[in-house]
Every structure is written in structure tokens, then in C-alpha cells.
PDB file of C-alpha atoms in Angstrom:
ATOM      1  CA  MET A   1       0.093   0.065   0.130  1.00  0.00           C
ATOM      2  CA  ASP A   2       1.192   3.554  -0.858  1.00  0.00           C
ATOM      3  CA  PHE A   3      -0.066   6.809   0.562  1.00  0.00           C
ATOM      4  CA  ASP A   4      -2.514   7.576  -2.252  1.00  0.00           C
ATOM      5  CA  GLU A   5      -3.924   4.282  -1.863  1.00  0.00           C
ATOM      6  CA  ALA A   6      -4.237   4.781   1.786  1.00  0.00           C
ATOM      7  CA  ALA A   7      -5.759   8.419   1.440  1.00  0.00           C
ATOM      8  CA  GLU A   8      -8.260   7.113  -1.282  1.00  0.00           C
ATOM      9  CA  ARG A   9      -9.552   4.201   1.011  1.00  0.00           C
ATOM     10  CA  LEU A  10      -9.897   6.748   4.402  1.00  0.00           C
ATOM     11  CA  TYR A  11     -11.532   9.655   2.464  1.00  0.00           C
ATOM     12  CA  GLY A  12     -13.946   7.209   0.898  1.00  0.00           C
ATOM     13  CA  MET A  13     -15.440   6.606   4.435  1.00  0.00           C
ATOM     14  CA  VAL A  14     -18.044   8.644   6.278  1.00  0.00           C
ATOM     15  CA  PRO A  15     -16.859  11.129   8.473  1.00  0.00           C
ATOM     16  CA  GLU A  16     -17.597   9.558  12.059  1.00  0.00           C
ATOM     17  CA  GLU A  17     -15.382   6.478  10.899  1.00  0.00           C
ATOM     18  CA  PHE A  18     -12.437   8.307   9.536  1.00  0.00           C
ATOM     19  CA  THR A  19     -10.340   9.126  12.664  1.00  0.00           C
ATOM     20  CA  SER A  20     -10.350   5.338  14.154  1.00  0.00           C
ATOM     21  CA  ALA A  21      -9.718   3.945  10.772  1.00  0.00           C
ATOM     22  CA  ARG A  22      -6.664   6.138   9.916  1.00  0.00           C
ATOM     23  CA  ASP A  23      -5.259   5.411  13.230  1.00  0.00           C
ATOM     24  CA  ALA A  24      -5.866   1.526  12.731  1.00  0.00           C
ATOM     25  CA  LEU A  25      -4.396   1.731   9.561  1.00  0.00           C
ATOM     26  CA  ALA A  26      -1.381   3.838  10.458  1.00  0.00           C
ATOM     27  CA  LYS A  27      -0.706   1.281  13.156  1.00  0.00           C
ATOM     28  CA  GLU A  28      -0.748  -1.325  10.878  1.00  0.00           C
ATOM     29  CA  VAL A  29       1.375   0.074   8.251  1.00  0.00           C
ATOM     30  CA  LYS A  30       4.055   0.964  11.262  1.00  0.00           C
ATOM     31  CA  ALA A  31       3.924  -2.552  12.543  1.00  0.00           C
ATOM     32  CA  ALA A  32       4.787  -3.642   8.963  1.00  0.00           C
ATOM     33  CA  GLY A  33       7.771  -1.508   9.322  1.00  0.00           C
ATOM     34  CA  ASP A  34       7.088   1.491   7.257  1.00  0.00           C
ATOM     35  CA  ALA A  35       7.246   4.372  10.059  1.00  0.00           C
ATOM     36  CA  ALA A  36       7.550   7.144   7.302  1.00  0.00           C
ATOM     37  CA  LEU A  37       4.314   6.144   5.484  1.00  0.00           C
ATOM     38  CA  ALA A  38       2.499   5.379   8.944  1.00  0.00           C
ATOM     39  CA  LYS A  39       3.322   9.155  10.007  1.00  0.00           C
ATOM     40  CA  ARG A  40       1.959  10.429   6.696  1.00  0.00           C
ATOM     41  CA  ILE A  41      -0.959   8.542   7.323  1.00  0.00           C
ATOM     42  CA  LYS A  42      -1.608   9.777  10.789  1.00  0.00           C
ATOM     43  CA  ALA A  43      -1.330  13.125   9.747  1.00  0.00           C
ATOM     44  CA  LEU A  44      -4.204  12.884   7.447  1.00  0.00           C
ATOM     45  CA  ARG A  45      -6.939  15.360   8.433  1.00  0.00           C
ATOM     46  CA  LYS A  46     -10.722  14.542   8.916  1.00  0.00           C
ATOM     47  CA  PRO A  47     -12.636  16.009   6.176  1.00  0.00           C
ATOM     48  CA  THR A  48     -15.635  18.312   6.759  1.00  0.00           C
ATOM     49  CA  VAL A  49     -18.999  16.757   5.754  1.00  0.00           C
ATOM     50  CA  VAL A  50     -19.339  18.964   2.526  1.00  0.00           C
ATOM     51  CA  ALA A  51     -15.780  18.051   1.498  1.00  0.00           C
ATOM     52  CA  TRP A  52     -16.840  14.223   2.211  1.00  0.00           C
ATOM     53  CA  ALA A  53     -19.884  14.669   0.228  1.00  0.00           C
ATOM     54  CA  VAL A  54     -17.928  15.866  -2.741  1.00  0.00           C
ATOM     55  CA  ASN A  55     -15.492  13.192  -2.294  1.00  0.00           C
ATOM     56  CA  ARG A  56     -18.344  10.934  -2.482  1.00  0.00           C
ATOM     57  CA  THR A  57     -19.878  12.223  -5.455  1.00  0.00           C
ATOM     58  CA  ALA A  58     -16.439  12.022  -7.174  1.00  0.00           C
ATOM     59  CA  ARG A  59     -16.400   8.190  -6.765  1.00  0.00           C
ATOM     60  CA  GLU A  60     -19.972   7.554  -7.102  1.00  0.00           C
ATOM     61  CA  ARG A  61     -20.783   9.887 -10.052  1.00  0.00           C
ATOM     62  CA  GLY A  62     -17.271  10.090 -11.659  1.00  0.00           C
ATOM     63  CA  ASP A  63     -18.608  10.604 -15.386  1.00  0.00           C
ATOM     64  CA  GLU A  64     -21.014  13.457 -14.076  1.00  0.00           C
ATOM     65  CA  LEU A  65     -17.946  14.817 -12.378  1.00  0.00           C
ATOM     66  CA  GLY A  66     -15.760  14.365 -15.522  1.00  0.00           C
ATOM     67  CA  ARG A  67     -18.062  16.586 -17.797  1.00  0.00           C
ATOM     68  CA  LEU A  68     -17.729  19.272 -15.271  1.00  0.00           C
ATOM     69  CA  LEU A  69     -13.677  18.865 -15.254  1.00  0.00           C
ATOM     70  CA  ASP A  70     -13.652  18.694 -19.182  1.00  0.00           C
ATOM     71  CA  LEU A  71     -15.622  21.615 -19.302  1.00  0.00           C
ATOM     72  CA  GLY A  72     -13.013  23.239 -17.132  1.00  0.00           C
ATOM     73  CA  ARG A  73     -10.148  22.288 -19.173  1.00  0.00           C
ATOM     74  CA  ARG A  74     -11.897  23.562 -22.478  1.00  0.00           C
ATOM     75  CA  LEU A  75     -12.560  26.984 -20.687  1.00  0.00           C
ATOM     76  CA  ARG A  76      -8.837  27.250 -19.442  1.00  0.00           C
ATOM     77  CA  GLU A  77      -7.680  26.628 -23.061  1.00  0.00           C
ATOM     78  CA  ALA A  78     -10.274  29.215 -24.438  1.00  0.00           C
ATOM     79  CA  TRP A  79      -8.778  31.685 -21.849  1.00  0.00           C
ATOM     80  CA  ARG A  80      -5.154  31.004 -22.847  1.00  0.00           C
ATOM     81  CA  ALA A  81      -6.078  31.395 -26.680  1.00  0.00           C
ATOM     82  CA  GLN A  82      -8.360  34.405 -25.854  1.00  0.00           C
ATOM     83  CA  ASP A  83     -10.943  32.725 -28.076  1.00  0.00           C
ATOM     84  CA  ALA A  84     -14.106  34.493 -27.049  1.00  0.00           C
ATOM     85  CA  ASP A  85     -16.580  32.336 -28.989  1.00  0.00           C
ATOM     86  CA  ALA A  86     -15.306  29.322 -26.988  1.00  0.00           C
ATOM     87  CA  LEU A  87     -15.482  30.873 -24.034  1.00  0.00           C
ATOM     88  CA  ALA A  88     -18.987  32.044 -24.406  1.00  0.00           C
ATOM     89  CA  GLU A  89     -20.045  28.565 -25.091  1.00  0.00           C
ATOM     90  CA  ALA A  90     -18.321  27.213 -22.127  1.00  0.00           C
ATOM     91  CA  GLY A  91     -19.670  29.922 -19.945  1.00  0.00           C
ATOM     92  CA  ARG A  92     -23.290  28.666 -21.072  1.00  0.00           C
ATOM     93  CA  GLU A  93     -22.436  25.093 -20.302  1.00  0.00           C
ATOM     94  CA  ARG A  94     -20.968  25.921 -16.959  1.00  0.00           C
ATOM     95  CA  THR A  95     -23.732  27.306 -14.874  1.00  0.00           C
ATOM     96  CA  PRO A  96     -26.584  24.281 -15.310  1.00  0.00           C
ATOM     97  CA  LEU A  97     -23.489  21.677 -15.039  1.00  0.00           C
ATOM     98  CA  VAL A  98     -22.505  23.157 -11.789  1.00  0.00           C
ATOM     99  CA  ALA A  99     -26.187  23.157 -10.785  1.00  0.00           C
ATOM    100  CA  ARG A 100     -26.571  19.677 -11.480  1.00  0.00           C
ATOM    101  CA  LEU A 101     -23.531  18.699  -9.677  1.00  0.00           C
ATOM    102  CA  VAL A 102     -24.661  20.484  -6.604  1.00  0.00           C
ATOM    103  CA  ARG A 103     -27.907  18.493  -6.345  1.00  0.00           C
ATOM    104  CA  SER A 104     -25.957  15.296  -7.071  1.00  0.00           C
ATOM    105  CA  VAL A 105     -23.604  16.282  -4.212  1.00  0.00           C
ATOM    106  CA  ARG A 106     -26.654  16.493  -1.745  1.00  0.00           C
ATOM    107  CA  GLU A 107     -28.198  13.362  -3.305  1.00  0.00           C
ATOM    108  CA  GLU A 108     -25.004  11.249  -2.337  1.00  0.00           C
ATOM    109  CA  ALA A 109     -24.976  12.758   1.338  1.00  0.00           C
ATOM    110  CA  GLU A 110     -28.673  11.906   1.736  1.00  0.00           C
ATOM    111  CA  VAL A 111     -27.929   8.609   0.588  1.00  0.00           C
ATOM    112  CA  ALA A 112     -25.294   7.933   2.858  1.00  0.00           C
ATOM    113  CA  GLY A 113     -27.251   9.108   5.787  1.00  0.00           C
ATOM    114  CA  HIS A 114     -25.606  12.642   6.285  1.00  0.00           C
ATOM    115  CA  PRO A 115     -27.906  15.095   4.696  1.00  0.00           C
ATOM    116  CA  LEU A 116     -26.306  18.615   4.220  1.00  0.00           C
ATOM    117  CA  GLY A 117     -27.363  21.850   5.935  1.00  0.00           C
ATOM    118  CA  SER A 118     -29.132  24.744   3.952  1.00  0.00           C
ATOM    119  CA  THR A 119     -25.667  26.806   3.972  1.00  0.00           C
ATOM    120  CA  ALA A 120     -23.845  23.774   2.033  1.00  0.00           C
ATOM    121  CA  ASP A 121     -24.824  24.819  -1.502  1.00  0.00           C
ATOM    122  CA  LEU A 122     -22.450  27.760  -1.489  1.00  0.00           C
ATOM    123  CA  GLU A 123     -19.450  25.799  -0.395  1.00  0.00           C
ATOM    124  CA  ILE A 124     -20.010  23.189  -2.984  1.00  0.00           C
ATOM    125  CA  GLU A 125     -20.649  25.761  -5.777  1.00  0.00           C
ATOM    126  CA  GLN A 126     -17.458  27.523  -4.727  1.00  0.00           C
ATOM    127  CA  THR A 127     -15.678  23.861  -4.758  1.00  0.00           C
ATOM    128  CA  LEU A 128     -16.821  23.365  -8.226  1.00  0.00           C
ATOM    129  CA  ASP A 129     -16.272  26.674  -9.368  1.00  0.00           C
ATOM    130  CA  ALA A 130     -12.767  26.179  -8.158  1.00  0.00           C
ATOM    131  CA  ALA A 131     -12.411  22.931 -10.005  1.00  0.00           C
ATOM    132  CA  VAL A 132     -13.735  24.640 -13.271  1.00  0.00           C
ATOM    133  CA  VAL A 133     -10.949  27.626 -13.280  1.00  0.00           C
ATOM    134  CA  ASP A 134      -7.955  25.972 -11.539  1.00  0.00           C
ATOM    135  CA  GLU A 135      -6.221  22.849 -12.802  1.00  0.00           C
ATOM    136  CA  ASP A 136      -4.868  21.850  -9.140  1.00  0.00           C
ATOM    137  CA  ALA A 137      -8.216  22.323  -7.650  1.00  0.00           C
ATOM    138  CA  ALA A 138      -9.715  20.231 -10.530  1.00  0.00           C
ATOM    139  CA  GLU A 139      -6.971  17.388  -9.757  1.00  0.00           C
ATOM    140  CA  GLN A 140      -7.816  17.423  -5.852  1.00  0.00           C
ATOM    141  CA  VAL A 141     -11.668  17.031  -6.595  1.00  0.00           C
ATOM    142  CA  ARG A 142     -11.123  14.537  -9.073  1.00  0.00           C
ATOM    143  CA  ARG A 143      -9.085  12.521  -6.636  1.00  0.00           C
ATOM    144  CA  GLY A 144     -11.827  12.362  -4.260  1.00  0.00           C
ATOM    145  CA  THR A 145      -9.508  13.299  -1.060  1.00  0.00           C
ATOM    146  CA  LEU A 146     -10.655  17.063  -0.093  1.00  0.00           C
ATOM    147  CA  THR A 147     -10.378  17.808   3.561  1.00  0.00           C
ATOM    148  CA  ARG A 148     -12.239  21.340   3.402  1.00  0.00           C
ATOM    149  CA  PRO A 149     -14.223  22.886   0.468  1.00  0.00           C
ATOM    150  CA  LEU A 150     -12.202  24.934  -2.005  1.00  0.00           C
ATOM    151  CA  SER A 151     -12.652  28.448  -3.254  1.00  0.00           C
ATOM    152  CA  TYR A 152     -10.839  30.468  -6.026  1.00  0.00           C
ATOM    153  CA  SER A 153     -10.198  34.023  -5.434  1.00  0.00           C
ATOM    154  CA  GLY A 154      -8.104  34.916  -8.979  1.00  0.00           C
ATOM    155  CA  PHE A 155      -9.690  36.056 -12.047  1.00  0.00           C
ATOM    156  CA  THR A 156     -12.270  33.953 -13.637  1.00  0.00           C
ATOM    157  CA  PRO A 157     -12.057  33.291 -17.276  1.00  0.00           C
ATOM    158  CA  ALA A 158     -14.117  35.340 -19.008  1.00  0.00           C
ATOM    159  CA  PRO A 159     -14.832  36.269 -22.845  1.00  0.00           C
ATOM    160  CA  VAL A 160     -12.541  38.564 -24.653  1.00  0.00           C
ATOM    161  CA  VAL A 161     -14.276  42.003 -25.268  1.00  0.00           C
ATOM    162  CA  ARG A 162     -14.216  42.793 -29.022  1.00  0.00           C
ATOM    163  CA  PRO A 163     -15.662  45.745 -30.334  1.00  0.00           C
ATOM    164  CA  ALA A 164     -18.933  45.316 -32.074  1.00  0.00           C
ATOM    165  CA  PRO A 165     -19.143  45.957 -35.985  1.00  0.00           C
ATOM    166  CA  GLU A 166     -21.040  49.106 -37.143  1.00  0.00           C
ATOM    167  CA  PRO A 167     -24.240  48.253 -38.680  1.00  0.00           C
ATOM    168  CA  ALA A 168     -24.005  48.998 -42.539  1.00  0.00           C
ATOM    169  CA  ALA A 169     -27.156  51.037 -42.592  1.00  0.00           C
ATOM    170  CA  ALA A 170     -25.676  53.672 -39.779  1.00  0.00           C
ATOM    171  CA  ARG A 171     -24.352  55.797 -42.858  1.00  0.00           C
ATOM    172  CA  PRO A 172     -23.782  55.703 -46.469  1.00  0.00           C
ATOM    173  CA  ALA A 173     -21.069  53.466 -47.796  1.00  0.00           C
ATOM    174  CA  GLY A 174     -17.726  55.435 -48.052  1.00  0.00           C
ATOM    175  CA  LYS A 175     -19.051  58.487 -45.962  1.00  0.00           C
ATOM    176  CA  PRO A 176     -17.229  59.341 -42.948  1.00  0.00           C
ATOM    177  CA  ALA A 177     -19.105  59.467 -39.869  1.00  0.00           C
ATOM    178  CA  LYS A 178     -20.496  62.864 -38.262  1.00  0.00           C
ATOM    179  CA  ALA A 179     -20.413  63.731 -34.530  1.00  0.00           C
ATOM    180  CA  ARG A 180     -23.382  65.479 -33.692  1.00  0.00           C
ATOM    181  CA  THR A 181     -23.102  68.554 -31.762  1.00  0.00           C
ATOM    182  CA  LYS A 182     -25.343  68.213 -28.384  1.00  0.00           C
ATOM    183  CA  VAL A 183     -27.935  70.797 -28.037  1.00  0.00           C
ATOM    184  CA  PRO A 184     -27.754  72.805 -24.736  1.00  0.00           C
ATOM    185  CA  ALA A 185     -30.529  72.457 -22.601  1.00  0.00           C
ATOM    186  CA  GLY A 186     -33.117  74.767 -22.537  1.00  0.00           C
ATOM    187  CA  ALA A 187     -32.360  75.836 -26.147  1.00  0.00           C
ATOM    188  CA  GLY A 188     -35.411  76.000 -28.342  1.00  0.00           C
ATOM    189  CA  PRO A 189     -36.408  74.369 -31.329  1.00  0.00           C
ATOM    190  CA  GLU A 190     -34.466  76.967 -33.500  1.00  0.00           C
ATOM    191  CA  ALA A 191     -31.401  75.847 -31.847  1.00  0.00           C
ATOM    192  CA  GLU A 192     -32.396  72.525 -32.440  1.00  0.00           C
ATOM    193  CA  HIS A 193     -32.899  73.092 -36.131  1.00  0.00           C
ATOM    194  CA  GLN A 194     -29.634  74.632 -36.247  1.00  0.00           C
ATOM    195  CA  ALA A 195     -27.719  71.748 -34.651  1.00  0.00           C
ATOM    196  CA  PRO A 196     -26.981  69.723 -37.533  1.00  0.00           C
ATOM    197  CA  ASP A 197     -25.517  72.757 -39.399  1.00  0.00           C
ATOM    198  CA  GLN A 198     -22.891  72.586 -36.505  1.00  0.00           C
ATOM    199  CA  ASP A 199     -21.954  69.091 -36.872  1.00  0.00           C
ATOM    200  CA  GLN A 200     -18.263  68.262 -37.566  1.00  0.00           C
ATOM    201  CA  GLU A 201     -16.938  65.541 -39.565  1.00  0.00           C
ATOM    202  CA  ARG A 202     -14.697  63.330 -37.555  1.00  0.00           C
ATOM    203  CA  PRO A 203     -12.473  60.721 -38.931  1.00  0.00           C
ATOM    204  CA  GLU A 204     -13.853  56.976 -38.652  1.00  0.00           C
ATOM    205  CA  HIS A 205     -10.425  55.738 -37.012  1.00  0.00           C
ATOM    206  CA  GLU A 206     -11.067  58.200 -34.277  1.00  0.00           C
ATOM    207  CA  LEU A 207     -14.736  57.107 -33.583  1.00  0.00           C
ATOM    208  CA  GLU A 208     -13.654  53.317 -33.567  1.00  0.00           C
ATOM    209  CA  ARG A 209     -10.542  54.289 -30.986  1.00  0.00           C
ATOM    210  CA  GLU A 210     -13.040  55.865 -28.901  1.00  0.00           C
ATOM    211  CA  ARG A 211     -15.422  52.988 -28.820  1.00  0.00           C
ATOM    212  CA  ARG A 212     -12.539  50.374 -28.194  1.00  0.00           C
ATOM    213  CA  GLU A 213     -11.165  52.398 -25.376  1.00  0.00           C
ATOM    214  CA  ALA A 214     -14.816  52.731 -23.950  1.00  0.00           C
ATOM    215  CA  GLU A 215     -15.326  48.904 -24.502  1.00  0.00           C
ATOM    216  CA  HIS A 216     -11.905  48.397 -22.833  1.00  0.00           C
ATOM    217  CA  ARG A 217     -13.010  50.633 -19.702  1.00  0.00           C
ATOM    218  CA  GLU A 218     -16.248  48.377 -19.479  1.00  0.00           C
ATOM    219  CA  ALA A 219     -14.135  45.218 -19.869  1.00  0.00           C
ATOM    220  CA  GLU A 220     -11.613  46.458 -16.976  1.00  0.00           C
ATOM    221  CA  ARG A 221     -14.599  47.620 -14.713  1.00  0.00           C
ATOM    222  CA  ARG A 222     -16.379  44.185 -14.957  1.00  0.00           C
ATOM    223  CA  ARG A 223     -13.116  42.261 -14.191  1.00  0.00           C
ATOM    224  CA  ARG A 224     -12.957  44.574 -11.134  1.00  0.00           C
ATOM    225  CA  ILE A 225     -16.175  44.017  -9.889  1.00  0.00           C
ATOM    226  CA  GLU A 226     -15.646  40.256 -10.519  1.00  0.00           C
ATOM    227  CA  SER A 227     -12.481  40.298  -8.577  1.00  0.00           C
ATOM    228  CA  LEU A 228     -14.057  42.125  -5.918  1.00  0.00           C
ATOM    229  CA  GLU A 229     -17.064  39.489  -5.880  1.00  0.00           C
ATOM    230  CA  ASN A 230     -14.533  36.753  -5.647  1.00  0.00           C
ATOM    231  CA  ALA A 231     -12.505  38.637  -2.875  1.00  0.00           C
ATOM    232  CA  LEU A 232     -15.909  39.122  -0.995  1.00  0.00           C
ATOM    233  CA  ALA A 233     -16.715  35.471  -1.378  1.00  0.00           C
ATOM    234  CA  GLU A 234     -13.274  34.612  -0.080  1.00  0.00           C
ATOM    235  CA  ALA A 235     -13.863  36.682   2.774  1.00  0.00           C
ATOM    236  CA  GLU A 236     -17.171  35.515   3.474  1.00  0.00           C
ATOM    237  CA  ARG A 237     -15.637  31.668   3.294  1.00  0.00           C
ATOM    238  CA  ALA A 238     -12.956  32.674   5.552  1.00  0.00           C
ATOM    239  CA  ALA A 239     -15.320  34.420   7.822  1.00  0.00           C
ATOM    240  CA  THR A 240     -17.685  31.158   7.835  1.00  0.00           C
ATOM    241  CA  GLU A 241     -14.720  28.875   8.365  1.00  0.00           C
ATOM    242  CA  ALA A 242     -13.382  30.916  11.410  1.00  0.00           C
ATOM    243  CA  GLU A 243     -17.128  30.973  12.699  1.00  0.00           C
ATOM    244  CA  ARG A 244     -16.961  27.499  12.412  1.00  0.00           C
ATOM    245  CA  GLY A 245     -13.746  26.785  14.316  1.00  0.00           C
ATOM    246  CA  ARG A 246     -15.041  29.613  16.983  1.00  0.00           C
ATOM    247  CA  ALA A 247     -18.010  27.043  17.386  1.00  0.00           C
ATOM    248  CA  ASP A 248     -16.092  24.090  17.586  1.00  0.00           C
ATOM    249  CA  TRP A 249     -13.691  25.420  20.291  1.00  0.00           C
ATOM    250  CA  GLU A 250     -16.947  26.846  22.093  1.00  0.00           C
ATOM    251  CA  ALA A 251     -17.944  23.499  21.995  1.00  0.00           C
ATOM    252  CA  GLU A 252     -14.460  22.296  23.434  1.00  0.00           C
ATOM    253  CA  ARG A 253     -14.570  24.729  25.999  1.00  0.00           C
ATOM    254  CA  ALA A 254     -17.890  23.675  27.315  1.00  0.00           C
ATOM    255  CA  GLU A 255     -16.932  20.056  27.097  1.00  0.00           C
ATOM    256  CA  ALA A 256     -13.841  20.732  28.917  1.00  0.00           C
ATOM    257  CA  VAL A 257     -15.625  22.790  31.697  1.00  0.00           C
ATOM    258  CA  ARG A 258     -18.038  19.863  32.021  1.00  0.00           C
ATOM    259  CA  GLU A 259     -14.857  17.502  32.384  1.00  0.00           C
ATOM    260  CA  HIS A 260     -13.372  19.909  34.845  1.00  0.00           C
ATOM    261  CA  GLU A 261     -16.513  19.984  36.900  1.00  0.00           C
ATOM    262  CA  ARG A 262     -16.824  16.093  36.815  1.00  0.00           C
ATOM    263  CA  ARG A 263     -13.279  15.983  37.830  1.00  0.00           C
ATOM    264  CA  THR A 264     -13.380  18.309  40.576  1.00  0.00           C
ATOM    265  CA  ALA A 265     -16.458  16.614  41.983  1.00  0.00           C
ATOM    266  CA  LYS A 266     -14.538  13.365  41.909  1.00  0.00           C
ATOM    267  CA  VAL A 267     -11.607  15.257  43.726  1.00  0.00           C
ATOM    268  CA  GLU A 268     -13.824  16.434  46.531  1.00  0.00           C
ATOM    269  CA  THR A 269     -15.370  13.039  47.045  1.00  0.00           C
ATOM    270  CA  LEU A 270     -12.155  11.248  46.985  1.00  0.00           C
ATOM    271  CA  THR A 271     -10.619  14.403  49.417  1.00  0.00           C
ATOM    272  CA  ALA A 272     -13.708  13.697  51.829  1.00  0.00           C
ATOM    273  CA  LYS A 273     -13.037   9.721  51.897  1.00  0.00           C
ATOM    274  CA  LEU A 274      -9.327  10.633  52.455  1.00  0.00           C
ATOM    275  CA  ALA A 275      -9.864  12.886  55.264  1.00  0.00           C
ATOM    276  CA  LYS A 276     -12.189  10.301  56.904  1.00  0.00           C
ATOM    277  CA  ALA A 277      -9.567   7.553  56.023  1.00  0.00           C
ATOM    278  CA  ARG A 278      -7.215   9.490  57.730  1.00  0.00           C
ATOM    279  CA  ASP A 279      -9.282  10.067  60.853  1.00  0.00           C
ATOM    280  CA  LYS A 280      -9.554   6.455  60.936  1.00  0.00           C
ATOM    281  CA  LEU A 281      -6.030   5.764  60.581  1.00  0.00           C
ATOM    282  CA  LYS A 282      -5.152   8.207  63.186  1.00  0.00           C
ATOM    283  CA  ALA A 283      -8.109   6.372  65.463  1.00  0.00           C
ATOM    284  CA  ALA A 284      -6.087   3.147  64.696  1.00  0.00           C
ATOM    285  CA  GLU A 285      -2.741   4.221  65.315  1.00  0.00           C
ATOM    286  CA  HIS A 286      -3.911   5.473  68.799  1.00  0.00           C
ATOM    287  CA  ARG A 287      -5.575   1.973  69.699  1.00  0.00           C
ATOM    288  CA  LEU A 288      -2.378   0.356  68.551  1.00  0.00           C
ATOM    289  CA  GLU A 289      -0.291   2.541  70.812  1.00  0.00           C
ATOM    290  CA  VAL A 290      -2.768   1.898  73.756  1.00  0.00           C
ATOM    291  CA  ALA A 291      -2.853  -1.863  72.777  1.00  0.00           C
ATOM    292  CA  ARG A 292       1.152  -2.083  72.907  1.00  0.00           C
ATOM    293  CA  ARG A 293       1.183  -0.225  76.168  1.00  0.00           C
ATOM    294  CA  GLU A 294      -1.255  -1.840  77.942  1.00  0.00           C
ATOM    295  CA  GLU A 295       0.326  -5.356  76.748  1.00  0.00           C
ATOM    296  CA  THR A 296       3.725  -3.973  78.023  1.00  0.00           C
ATOM    297  CA  ASN A 297       2.006  -3.597  81.437  1.00  0.00           C
ATOM    298  CA  ALA A 298       0.076  -6.652  81.342  1.00  0.00           C
ATOM    299  CA  GLU A 299       3.557  -8.526  80.581  1.00  0.00           C
ATOM    300  CA  ARG A 300       5.200  -6.718  83.362  1.00  0.00           C
ATOM    301  CA  ALA A 301       2.256  -7.761  85.859  1.00  0.00           C
ATOM    302  CA  ALA A 302       2.381 -11.406  84.361  1.00  0.00           C
ATOM    303  CA  ARG A 303       6.160 -11.632  85.120  1.00  0.00           C
ATOM    304  CA  SER A 304       5.779  -9.939  88.574  1.00  0.00           C
ATOM    305  CA  ALA A 305       2.919 -12.618  89.399  1.00  0.00           C
ATOM    306  CA  ARG A 306       5.004 -15.425  88.189  1.00  0.00           C
ATOM    307  CA  GLN A 307       7.965 -14.548  90.616  1.00  0.00           C
ATOM    308  CA  ARG A 308       5.550 -14.154  93.288  1.00  0.00           C
ATOM    309  CA  ALA A 309       4.130 -17.515  92.454  1.00  0.00           C
ATOM    310  CA  ASP A 310       7.473 -19.137  92.657  1.00  0.00           C
ATOM    311  CA  GLN A 311       8.234 -17.539  95.892  1.00  0.00           C
ATOM    312  CA  VAL A 312       5.024 -18.793  97.586  1.00  0.00           C
ATOM    313  CA  ARG A 313       5.885 -22.359  95.869  1.00  0.00           C
ATOM    314  CA  ALA A 314       9.282 -22.303  97.267  1.00  0.00           C
ATOM    315  CA  THR A 315       8.011 -21.515 100.954  1.00  0.00           C
ATOM    316  CA  LEU A 316       5.313 -24.234 100.372  1.00  0.00           C
ATOM    317  CA  ASP A 317       7.750 -26.806  99.556  1.00  0.00           C
ATOM    318  CA  GLU A 318      10.105 -25.493 102.648  1.00  0.00           C
ATOM    319  CA  ALA A 319       7.379 -25.612 105.112  1.00  0.00           C
ATOM    320  CA  ARG A 320       6.649 -29.214 103.837  1.00  0.00           C
ATOM    321  CA  SER A 321       9.915 -30.620 104.172  1.00  0.00           C
ATOM    322  CA  ALA A 322       9.886 -29.191 107.741  1.00  0.00           C
ATOM    323  CA  HIS A 323       6.949 -30.953 108.618  1.00  0.00           C
ATOM    324  CA  GLU A 324       8.289 -34.419 107.537  1.00  0.00           C
TER     325      GLU A 324
END
């Protein structure tokens, strides 16, 4: 077994089985003599529920996911080639494909007994969008080994802006365009009637240049808006992730408080028992001391009584001998 096989096996499991399975596999690999691989396996992170659901979809609906990843490849190629037509076509395909896959991810999670919350769609969509526009993200999604949802903060491929051709009916063939003089606000019909006489002929290339510059500014504005929207999505994702982390640590703190309270109560109980035990030990020590002292006194009295008995016996023996 190599690392990729181990990761593929583990990330195919439901989240609640991941940690125990990972630790057991790392232990097994270490026992087999590959400590380096065991360490890498042990370092694998448990996936979030959304990441797990996308991983499952990559395994169970690989063909459906493959169509989106192929679209991403074509989109990136069109972007590099600045092929506006190909970009436009890929853009039209992209939205319904992503929407279908979001539903598929939800369905797979429900089939496996882990229905996703209402806020999961955004994370799924961001992950799939990242796979469309970023080659590395596409490979992560394809392998099905995500640990958390992905997001993409760079520029999203968009069609190249090209100036639209001027309609043929706009002016007679071969005749240069004219720039109409703007009629001042409040001017009467006479001024409006005289305005055409004030028109000045302008070269066609100047009008074309101005049109290109306007379209370029509009394209830049759109790219700027898109960049800011992507940055906002990334910031919101980071805020969501931070809030999730805060909630996790809040739950961890609450559990730590409960554990501390349980241990404190147990220590207090044991402390009370220890105090009682010490009192009993002290009483036992006192009893032992008294018993030893009384035993010594009793032994001394017994020795004295034996001596007295011996003396009386000797006196009795003498008396008996004298009588004889």
C-alpha cells in the first residue's frame, strides 16, 4: 500500500469512521515496518461533511463530475487562446452543469445518511467553480481526497471583449461618420433645428478608437467587479470557516468545563474519603499505641505474678519439708 491508496481508502469513509480507521491503518503500516508512511497517514485530516460529500460524488458519479472537469479544461484553453466564442460557449454550459452537480452532491450525502444543511450549497458551488477554473483544484476534486471545501480568489476566465461591427445602415458607404453637436439644455426649437449645421465631420478611425477605449474601460470595470466579488466570496468563506472554528472551540471549551466539573467533584469526593480514612487511620494508630502500652504493662504484671508464685511455691515446699 502506498500513500495515495491509503488516502483514497480513508476519504471514501463516512466522517465519523475516519479518525479511528486512520489511526488503525497508521498502526498497521507502522507494525509492517514503514514508519514514514505511517506518520504521513497519521497526519491526514478528517474531512468536513461538505468535503466528504464532494469526495463521495467523485467516486459514485465520476462521469457526471468528469463532464464538468472537461468543461473546465476547455474553458482554461479558451482563456489562454483568448477565444471569445469558445469562452462564451463554455460559460453557457458551466452554470447548468454546476447546478446539477450541487444537487448530485446533496443526493449522495442523503443516500449515505448525512443530509447537508441549507448553507452547504455555497461551499459546494465554490468548490466546483474552483475545479473549473483551477487545474490543481480540479485534480483534488477528481481524486476525491478533499479535507475541506475549496474556493478560487483569482480572475475567472471571461470572454475577450471585441468591438461590435458598426451596422451597415448606420451611414452611407464611403461617407465618414459625423459627430452630432449636443444641443444645450433649455435651447428652443430654433437651436435644435440649427444643430445639424454645427456637426463636424470626424475620421472613422477616431470613432473606432473611442469605441474600443470605452469597451476596454467597461471590460476593466467588469473584471474589477468580478475580482471584488471573488474577494468578497473568499472573505465570507474565511469568515464562515473562522466562525465554524470558533463554534468548534466553544463546544470544546464547554466539554472541558463539564469534564473539569466532573473531575473536581470526584476529587472533592475522594478528598472527603481521604480525610475520613486519615481520621480512621489516626484512631487505629492510637488504638495500636494503647494496645502496645497495655500489652507491656500486662507482660510486666504477669512476670511479677509468676515471680510471686515461684516464691510462694518455694515457701510451701520448705514448709512441707520441715513438717516431715
